[in-house]
């Protein structure tokens, strides 16, 4: 081994060791110490904590639950925004320590994604931690299911600092997918915490006034959409969440030329994407990126066709029984990166395409090619518990009859 290569490996080993030591000190000494000191106080039976790991505000996963609990004046509701991957390390530690101090005497805690800060503390038995997760169904792998993949960490690291430790309940969109969450969250010894209550945010899809308001909102931002059918393009991000990028292979000009007379294209990027692909010049009367203006719930309600790739929003969209296309031009690369819980082609309740030409061809022949029965079976398997009353069931599960 030459000297330069030797020093490079040595430097890498030292940095790796220092990173592990710093994480140990942060989690085992700082976080655990702060939590244990403040957990000496009695639990406040009316204190509820919502923790957003990445978002800067209450997200759609929490909104209905958050609002319903705040309506009950007997409860004191607190929210923390850790901004993992979006703020510097010292600021993240500051936010985590503030959250742990507040968590230490809370009776109820809600999470909607993995958090190894909370999962690794010696949480007191009186506290009830409910994981509502932010997605329906079981599509791309997450949590421990990604251990050793390019997307995930090592299995040893995930077990040492668990992302889903201390969980009392996990709410699911269907009982049929419990096995995937059991694997991802390392819950084989606690299967009884997996509850098919439905997903809270899907309740709005069963409210006629929400759909009517959503359509008005869309037309306000896209007046050229009135009188035409709406195609929703809602892809997931590529890469890690902290450096998320958007796919840019859809030929919007081609779609406009072929479909512009009858359709408009609405683009909704994943919220983690910071620099989305732009709508090309000359297509402003056909396509618009409304990521910042309109919610995904509004767009799912009003869209006639949904084009996605590996996003879990296809599960929600199945509730409407409308056509879906799966634009998976980078399927092999994405599979190697993150993996899926089911065979992709068997799972997708619509055509899997790799080009804009295939998208156009399907839409032009949509009346004879759309398989509504396939959508129905997909919905029954992955969304059977979502019926407009999920929020009620979650509140009953966590709080008992006092919340209803």
Coordinates of C-alpha atoms in Angstrom, one line a residue:
X1 CA 0.0 0.0 0.0
X2 CA 1.5 3.4 -1.0
X3 CA 1.9 6.1 1.6
X4 CA -0.8 8.4 0.2
X5 CA -3.5 5.7 0.2
X6 CA -2.5 4.7 3.8
X7 CA -2.8 8.2 5.1
X8 CA -6.2 8.6 3.3
X9 CA -7.5 5.5 4.9
X10 CA -6.1 6.4 8.3
X11 CA -7.7 9.9 8.1
X12 CA -11.0 8.4 7.1
X13 CA -10.9 6.0 10.1
X14 CA -10.1 8.8 12.5
X15 CA -13.0 10.9 11.2
X16 CA -15.3 8.0 11.4
X17 CA -14.3 7.2 14.9
X18 CA -14.7 10.9 16.0
X19 CA -18.2 11.0 14.4
X20 CA -19.3 7.9 16.4
X21 CA -17.8 9.3 19.6
X22 CA -19.6 12.6 19.1
X23 CA -22.9 10.9 18.4
X24 CA -22.5 8.7 21.5
X25 CA -21.8 11.8 23.7
X26 CA -24.8 13.7 22.2
X27 CA -27.3 10.9 22.5
X28 CA -26.2 8.9 25.5
X29 CA -24.9 11.8 27.7
X30 CA -26.5 15.0 26.6
X31 CA -30.0 14.0 25.4
X32 CA -30.5 11.2 27.9
X33 CA -29.1 13.4 30.7
X34 CA -31.4 16.4 29.9
X35 CA -34.4 14.1 29.6
X36 CA -33.8 12.3 32.8
X37 CA -33.2 15.5 34.8
X38 CA -36.5 17.0 33.6
X39 CA -38.4 13.7 33.9
X40 CA -38.2 14.0 37.7
X41 CA -41.2 16.3 37.5
X42 CA -44.7 14.7 37.7
X43 CA -46.4 13.9 34.3
X44 CA -48.9 16.6 33.3
X45 CA -52.0 14.6 32.3
X46 CA -53.3 17.3 30.0
X47 CA -50.1 18.1 28.1
X48 CA -49.8 17.1 24.5
X49 CA -46.7 17.4 22.4
X50 CA -46.5 17.3 18.5
X51 CA -43.0 16.9 17.1
X52 CA -42.2 17.7 13.5
X53 CA -38.8 16.2 12.6
X54 CA -38.2 18.1 9.4
X55 CA -41.1 20.5 8.7
X56 CA -41.2 24.1 9.8
X57 CA -44.9 24.1 10.6
X58 CA -47.6 21.6 11.5
X59 CA -47.9 19.3 8.5
X60 CA -50.9 17.8 6.8
X61 CA -50.2 14.5 8.7
X62 CA -51.0 16.3 12.0
X63 CA -53.3 19.1 11.1
X64 CA -56.7 17.5 11.8
X65 CA -55.5 15.9 15.0
X66 CA -53.7 19.1 16.1
X67 CA -56.9 21.2 15.6
X68 CA -59.2 18.7 17.2
X69 CA -57.1 18.5 20.4
X70 CA -56.6 22.2 20.6
X71 CA -60.4 22.7 20.5
X72 CA -60.5 20.9 23.8
X73 CA -59.5 23.7 26.2
X74 CA -58.6 21.1 28.9
X75 CA -55.5 20.2 27.0
X76 CA -52.3 22.2 26.6
X77 CA -50.9 21.5 23.1
X78 CA -47.2 22.2 22.4
X79 CA -45.4 21.8 19.0
X80 CA -41.6 21.5 18.2
X81 CA -40.0 21.8 14.9
X82 CA -36.6 20.0 14.9
X83 CA -35.8 20.8 11.2
X84 CA -33.5 17.8 10.8
X85 CA -31.3 18.2 7.7
X86 CA -32.4 21.8 7.3
X87 CA -30.5 23.6 10.1
X88 CA -26.9 23.3 11.2
X89 CA -25.8 20.7 13.8
X90 CA -25.6 23.1 16.8
X91 CA -29.0 24.6 16.0
X92 CA -30.5 21.1 15.6
X93 CA -29.1 20.0 19.0
X94 CA -30.5 23.2 20.6
X95 CA -33.9 22.4 19.2
X96 CA -33.7 18.8 20.3
X97 CA -32.8 19.7 23.9
X98 CA -35.6 22.2 24.1
X99 CA -38.0 19.5 22.8
X100 CA -36.7 16.9 25.3
X101 CA -37.2 19.3 28.2
X102 CA -40.8 19.8 27.2
X103 CA -41.3 16.1 26.4
X104 CA -40.1 15.0 29.9
X105 CA -43.4 15.7 31.7
X106 CA -45.9 15.3 28.7
X107 CA -48.5 12.6 28.9
X108 CA -49.1 12.4 25.1
X109 CA -46.6 12.7 22.2
X110 CA -47.3 12.6 18.5
X111 CA -44.7 11.9 15.8
X112 CA -45.2 11.4 12.1
X113 CA -41.8 10.0 11.1
X114 CA -38.8 8.4 12.6
X115 CA -36.8 10.3 15.3
X116 CA -33.8 8.6 16.9
X117 CA -33.6 11.4 19.5
X118 CA -36.9 10.4 21.0
X119 CA -36.5 6.7 20.1
X120 CA -33.2 6.5 22.1
X121 CA -34.2 8.1 25.4
X122 CA -35.3 6.1 28.5
X123 CA -38.9 7.3 28.1
X124 CA -41.1 7.1 31.2
X125 CA -43.9 4.6 31.2
X126 CA -46.6 7.2 31.7
X127 CA -46.0 8.9 28.4
X128 CA -48.0 7.6 25.4
X129 CA -46.1 8.0 22.1
X130 CA -48.3 7.7 18.9
X131 CA -46.6 7.4 15.5
X132 CA -49.1 8.6 12.9
X133 CA -46.5 8.3 10.0
X134 CA -46.8 10.7 7.1
X135 CA -47.7 8.2 4.4
X136 CA -50.4 5.7 3.5
X137 CA -49.8 2.2 2.3
X138 CA -46.4 0.6 2.0
X139 CA -44.5 1.5 -1.2
X140 CA -40.8 2.4 -1.0
X141 CA -38.9 1.1 1.9
X142 CA -38.1 3.1 5.0
X143 CA -36.6 2.7 8.5
X144 CA -34.9 -0.5 9.3
X145 CA -36.0 -1.9 5.9
X146 CA -33.4 0.3 4.3
X147 CA -30.5 -0.9 6.5
X148 CA -27.4 -1.5 4.4
X149 CA -29.0 0.1 1.3
X150 CA -27.6 3.2 -0.2
X151 CA -30.4 5.2 1.3
X152 CA -30.2 3.9 4.8
X153 CA -27.7 3.5 7.6
X154 CA -26.1 0.3 8.9
X155 CA -28.3 -2.1 10.8
X156 CA -26.0 -1.8 13.8
X157 CA -26.4 2.0 13.9
X158 CA -30.2 1.8 13.6
X159 CA -30.4 -0.7 16.5
X160 CA -28.1 1.4 18.6
X161 CA -30.1 4.6 18.1
X162 CA -33.6 3.4 17.1
X163 CA -35.8 5.7 15.2
X164 CA -39.0 4.1 16.4
X165 CA -38.2 3.2 20.0
X166 CA -40.7 4.0 22.8
X167 CA -43.7 3.7 20.4
X168 CA -47.1 2.9 22.0
X169 CA -49.2 3.1 18.8
X170 CA -48.6 3.2 15.1
X171 CA -51.7 4.2 13.0
X172 CA -52.0 2.5 9.6
X173 CA -54.2 2.9 6.5
X174 CA -54.8 -0.9 6.4
X175 CA -54.2 -4.0 8.4
X176 CA -52.7 -5.6 5.3
X177 CA -49.6 -3.5 5.5
X178 CA -48.8 -4.1 9.2
X179 CA -46.0 -6.5 8.3
X180 CA -44.0 -3.8 6.5
X181 CA -44.3 -1.3 9.4
X182 CA -43.3 -4.1 11.8
X183 CA -40.1 -4.7 9.8
X184 CA -39.3 -1.0 9.2
X185 CA -39.9 0.1 12.9
X186 CA -38.4 -3.1 14.5
X187 CA -41.7 -3.9 16.2
X188 CA -41.7 -7.7 16.0
X189 CA -41.9 -7.9 19.8
X190 CA -44.7 -5.2 20.0
X191 CA -47.0 -6.1 17.1
X192 CA -50.0 -5.1 19.1
X193 CA -49.1 -1.4 18.8
X194 CA -49.9 -1.5 15.1
X195 CA -53.4 -0.2 14.7
X196 CA -55.4 0.0 11.4
X197 CA -57.3 3.2 12.4
X198 CA -56.9 4.9 9.0
X199 CA -54.8 8.0 8.3
X200 CA -56.1 11.2 9.8
X201 CA -55.4 13.5 6.9
X202 CA -57.5 11.4 4.5
X203 CA -60.7 12.4 6.3
X204 CA -60.9 15.6 4.2
X205 CA -61.4 13.5 1.0
X206 CA -64.8 12.5 2.3
X207 CA -66.0 16.0 2.8
X208 CA -67.9 17.6 -0.1
X209 CA -67.3 21.1 1.1
X210 CA -63.5 20.5 1.1
X211 CA -63.6 19.3 -2.5
X212 CA -65.7 22.2 -3.7
X213 CA -63.4 24.7 -2.0
X214 CA -60.3 23.0 -3.4
X215 CA -61.7 23.3 -7.0
X216 CA -62.3 27.1 -6.5
X217 CA -58.8 27.4 -5.0
X218 CA -57.2 25.7 -8.0
X219 CA -59.1 27.9 -10.5
X220 CA -58.1 31.0 -8.6
X221 CA -54.4 30.1 -9.1
X222 CA -54.9 28.5 -12.6
X223 CA -57.8 30.3 -14.3
X224 CA -56.8 28.6 -17.6
X225 CA -57.8 25.2 -16.1
X226 CA -61.5 25.9 -16.1
X227 CA -63.2 23.9 -18.8
X228 CA -60.3 21.5 -19.1
X229 CA -59.4 18.2 -17.4
X230 CA -56.6 18.3 -14.8
X231 CA -53.5 16.1 -14.9
X232 CA -51.6 16.0 -11.6
X233 CA -47.9 15.3 -11.8
X234 CA -46.6 14.6 -8.3
X235 CA -43.3 12.8 -8.2
X236 CA -41.3 12.0 -5.1
X237 CA -37.8 13.4 -4.5
X238 CA -34.5 11.9 -5.4
X239 CA -31.6 11.5 -3.1
X240 CA -31.5 12.1 0.7
X241 CA -34.2 14.4 2.2
X242 CA -31.6 17.1 3.2
X243 CA -30.4 17.4 -0.4
X244 CA -33.6 16.4 -2.3
X245 CA -33.9 17.0 -6.0
X246 CA -36.8 16.7 -8.4
X247 CA -37.0 14.6 -11.5
X248 CA -36.8 16.7 -14.7
X249 CA -37.4 14.1 -17.5
X250 CA -41.1 14.9 -18.2
X251 CA -41.4 16.7 -21.6
X252 CA -43.9 19.3 -20.8
X253 CA -43.7 20.9 -24.3
X254 CA -44.6 17.6 -25.8
X255 CA -47.5 17.1 -23.5
X256 CA -48.8 20.5 -24.3
X257 CA -48.7 20.0 -28.0
X258 CA -50.5 16.6 -27.8
X259 CA -52.9 17.2 -24.9
X260 CA -53.2 21.0 -24.4
X261 CA -56.6 21.4 -26.0
X262 CA -58.3 19.1 -23.5
X263 CA -56.0 19.0 -20.4
X264 CA -53.8 21.2 -18.1
X265 CA -50.9 20.0 -16.1
X266 CA -50.6 20.7 -12.4
X267 CA -47.2 20.0 -10.9
X268 CA -46.7 19.4 -7.1
X269 CA -43.2 18.7 -6.0
X270 CA -42.2 16.9 -2.8
X271 CA -41.9 19.5 0.1
X272 CA -38.2 18.5 0.6
X273 CA -37.2 19.7 -2.9
X274 CA -35.6 23.1 -2.8
X275 CA -34.8 23.7 -6.4
X276 CA -37.5 22.2 -8.6
X277 CA -37.4 21.9 -12.3
X278 CA -39.1 24.9 -14.0
X279 CA -42.0 24.9 -16.4
X280 CA -40.5 25.7 -19.9
X281 CA -41.2 29.0 -21.6
X282 CA -44.3 29.0 -23.7
X283 CA -46.1 26.5 -21.5
X284 CA -47.5 28.8 -18.9
X285 CA -51.1 28.4 -20.3
X286 CA -50.9 24.6 -20.0
X287 CA -48.7 23.8 -17.0
X288 CA -48.0 25.4 -13.6
X289 CA -46.0 24.4 -10.5
X290 CA -48.3 25.0 -7.6
X291 CA -46.1 23.4 -4.9
X292 CA -46.1 26.5 -2.7
X293 CA -49.7 27.6 -3.5
X294 CA -51.8 24.5 -3.2
X295 CA -51.9 21.5 -0.9
X296 CA -51.6 17.9 -2.2
X297 CA -55.0 17.2 -0.6
X298 CA -56.6 19.9 -2.8
X299 CA -54.9 18.7 -5.9
X300 CA -55.8 15.0 -5.4
X301 CA -59.5 16.0 -5.0
X302 CA -59.8 17.9 -8.3
X303 CA -57.4 16.0 -10.6
X304 CA -58.8 13.7 -13.3
X305 CA -55.5 11.8 -13.8
X306 CA -52.5 11.4 -11.5
X307 CA -48.9 10.8 -12.8
X308 CA -46.5 9.8 -10.1
X309 CA -43.5 7.5 -9.7
X310 CA -42.7 6.1 -6.2
X311 CA -44.7 8.5 -4.1
X312 CA -47.2 7.2 -1.5
X313 CA -49.8 9.7 -2.7
X314 CA -51.0 7.1 -5.1
X315 CA -52.6 5.3 -2.2
X316 CA -54.6 8.4 -1.3
X317 CA -55.5 8.9 -4.9
X318 CA -57.0 5.4 -5.1
X319 CA -59.8 6.6 -2.8
X320 CA -61.2 8.6 -5.8
X321 CA -61.1 5.6 -8.2
X322 CA -59.5 7.7 -11.0
X323 CA -56.7 6.7 -13.5
X324 CA -53.1 6.7 -12.5
X325 CA -49.8 6.4 -14.4
X326 CA -46.4 5.5 -13.0
X327 CA -43.6 7.4 -14.7
X328 CA -40.7 5.2 -13.6
X329 CA -38.0 6.1 -16.0
X330 CA -35.3 5.4 -13.4
X331 CA -36.8 2.4 -11.8
X332 CA -33.7 0.2 -11.6
X333 CA -31.6 3.0 -10.1
X334 CA -34.3 3.9 -7.5
X335 CA -34.7 0.2 -6.6
X336 CA -31.0 0.0 -5.9
X337 CA -31.1 3.2 -3.9
X338 CA -34.1 2.5 -1.7
X339 CA -36.1 -0.6 -2.6
X340 CA -39.8 -1.5 -2.4
X341 CA -42.0 -3.6 -0.2
X342 CA -43.8 -5.2 -3.2
X343 CA -42.9 -6.0 -6.8
X344 CA -43.3 -2.6 -8.4
X345 CA -45.1 -3.8 -11.6
X346 CA -47.5 -5.9 -9.6
X347 CA -48.2 -3.2 -7.1
X348 CA -48.9 -0.3 -9.6
X349 CA -52.6 -0.1 -10.3
X350 CA -51.9 1.6 -13.6
X351 CA -49.5 1.5 -16.5
X352 CA -45.8 1.8 -15.7
X353 CA -44.2 4.0 -18.4
X354 CA -40.7 5.3 -19.1
X355 CA -41.3 8.2 -21.6
X356 CA -43.5 11.1 -22.2
X357 CA -44.7 9.5 -25.5
X358 CA -46.1 6.5 -23.5
X359 CA -47.9 9.0 -21.1
X360 CA -49.5 10.7 -24.1
X361 CA -50.5 7.4 -25.7
X362 CA -52.2 6.2 -22.6
X363 CA -54.1 9.4 -22.0
X364 CA -55.3 9.6 -25.6
X365 CA -56.8 6.1 -25.2
X366 CA -57.7 6.4 -21.5
X367 CA -61.4 5.4 -22.0
X368 CA -60.6 1.9 -23.3
X369 CA -57.4 1.3 -21.2
X370 CA -58.3 2.5 -17.7
X371 CA -58.9 -0.5 -15.4
X372 CA -61.2 0.7 -12.6
X373 CA -61.4 -2.8 -11.1
X374 CA -57.6 -2.8 -10.6
X375 CA -57.8 0.5 -8.7
X376 CA -60.6 -0.9 -6.5
X377 CA -58.6 -3.9 -5.5
X378 CA -55.6 -1.7 -4.8
X379 CA -57.7 0.6 -2.6
X380 CA -59.2 -2.4 -0.6
X381 CA -55.7 -3.8 0.1
X382 CA -53.9 -0.6 1.1
X383 CA -56.6 1.9 2.2
X384 CA -59.4 -0.2 3.8
X385 CA -59.3 1.7 7.1
X386 CA -59.6 5.2 5.5
X387 CA -63.3 6.1 5.4
X388 CA -63.5 9.6 6.6
X389 CA -63.4 8.8 10.4
X390 CA -59.8 8.0 11.0
X391 CA -59.2 11.1 13.2
X392 CA -62.0 10.0 15.5
X393 CA -60.6 6.5 15.8
X394 CA -57.1 7.8 16.6
X395 CA -58.4 10.1 19.3
X396 CA -60.4 7.3 20.8
X397 CA -57.4 5.0 20.7
X398 CA -55.1 7.5 22.4
X399 CA -57.4 9.5 24.7
X400 CA -60.4 7.3 25.2
X401 CA -63.9 8.7 24.9
X402 CA -63.1 12.0 26.5
X403 CA -62.0 13.5 23.2
X404 CA -65.1 12.8 21.1

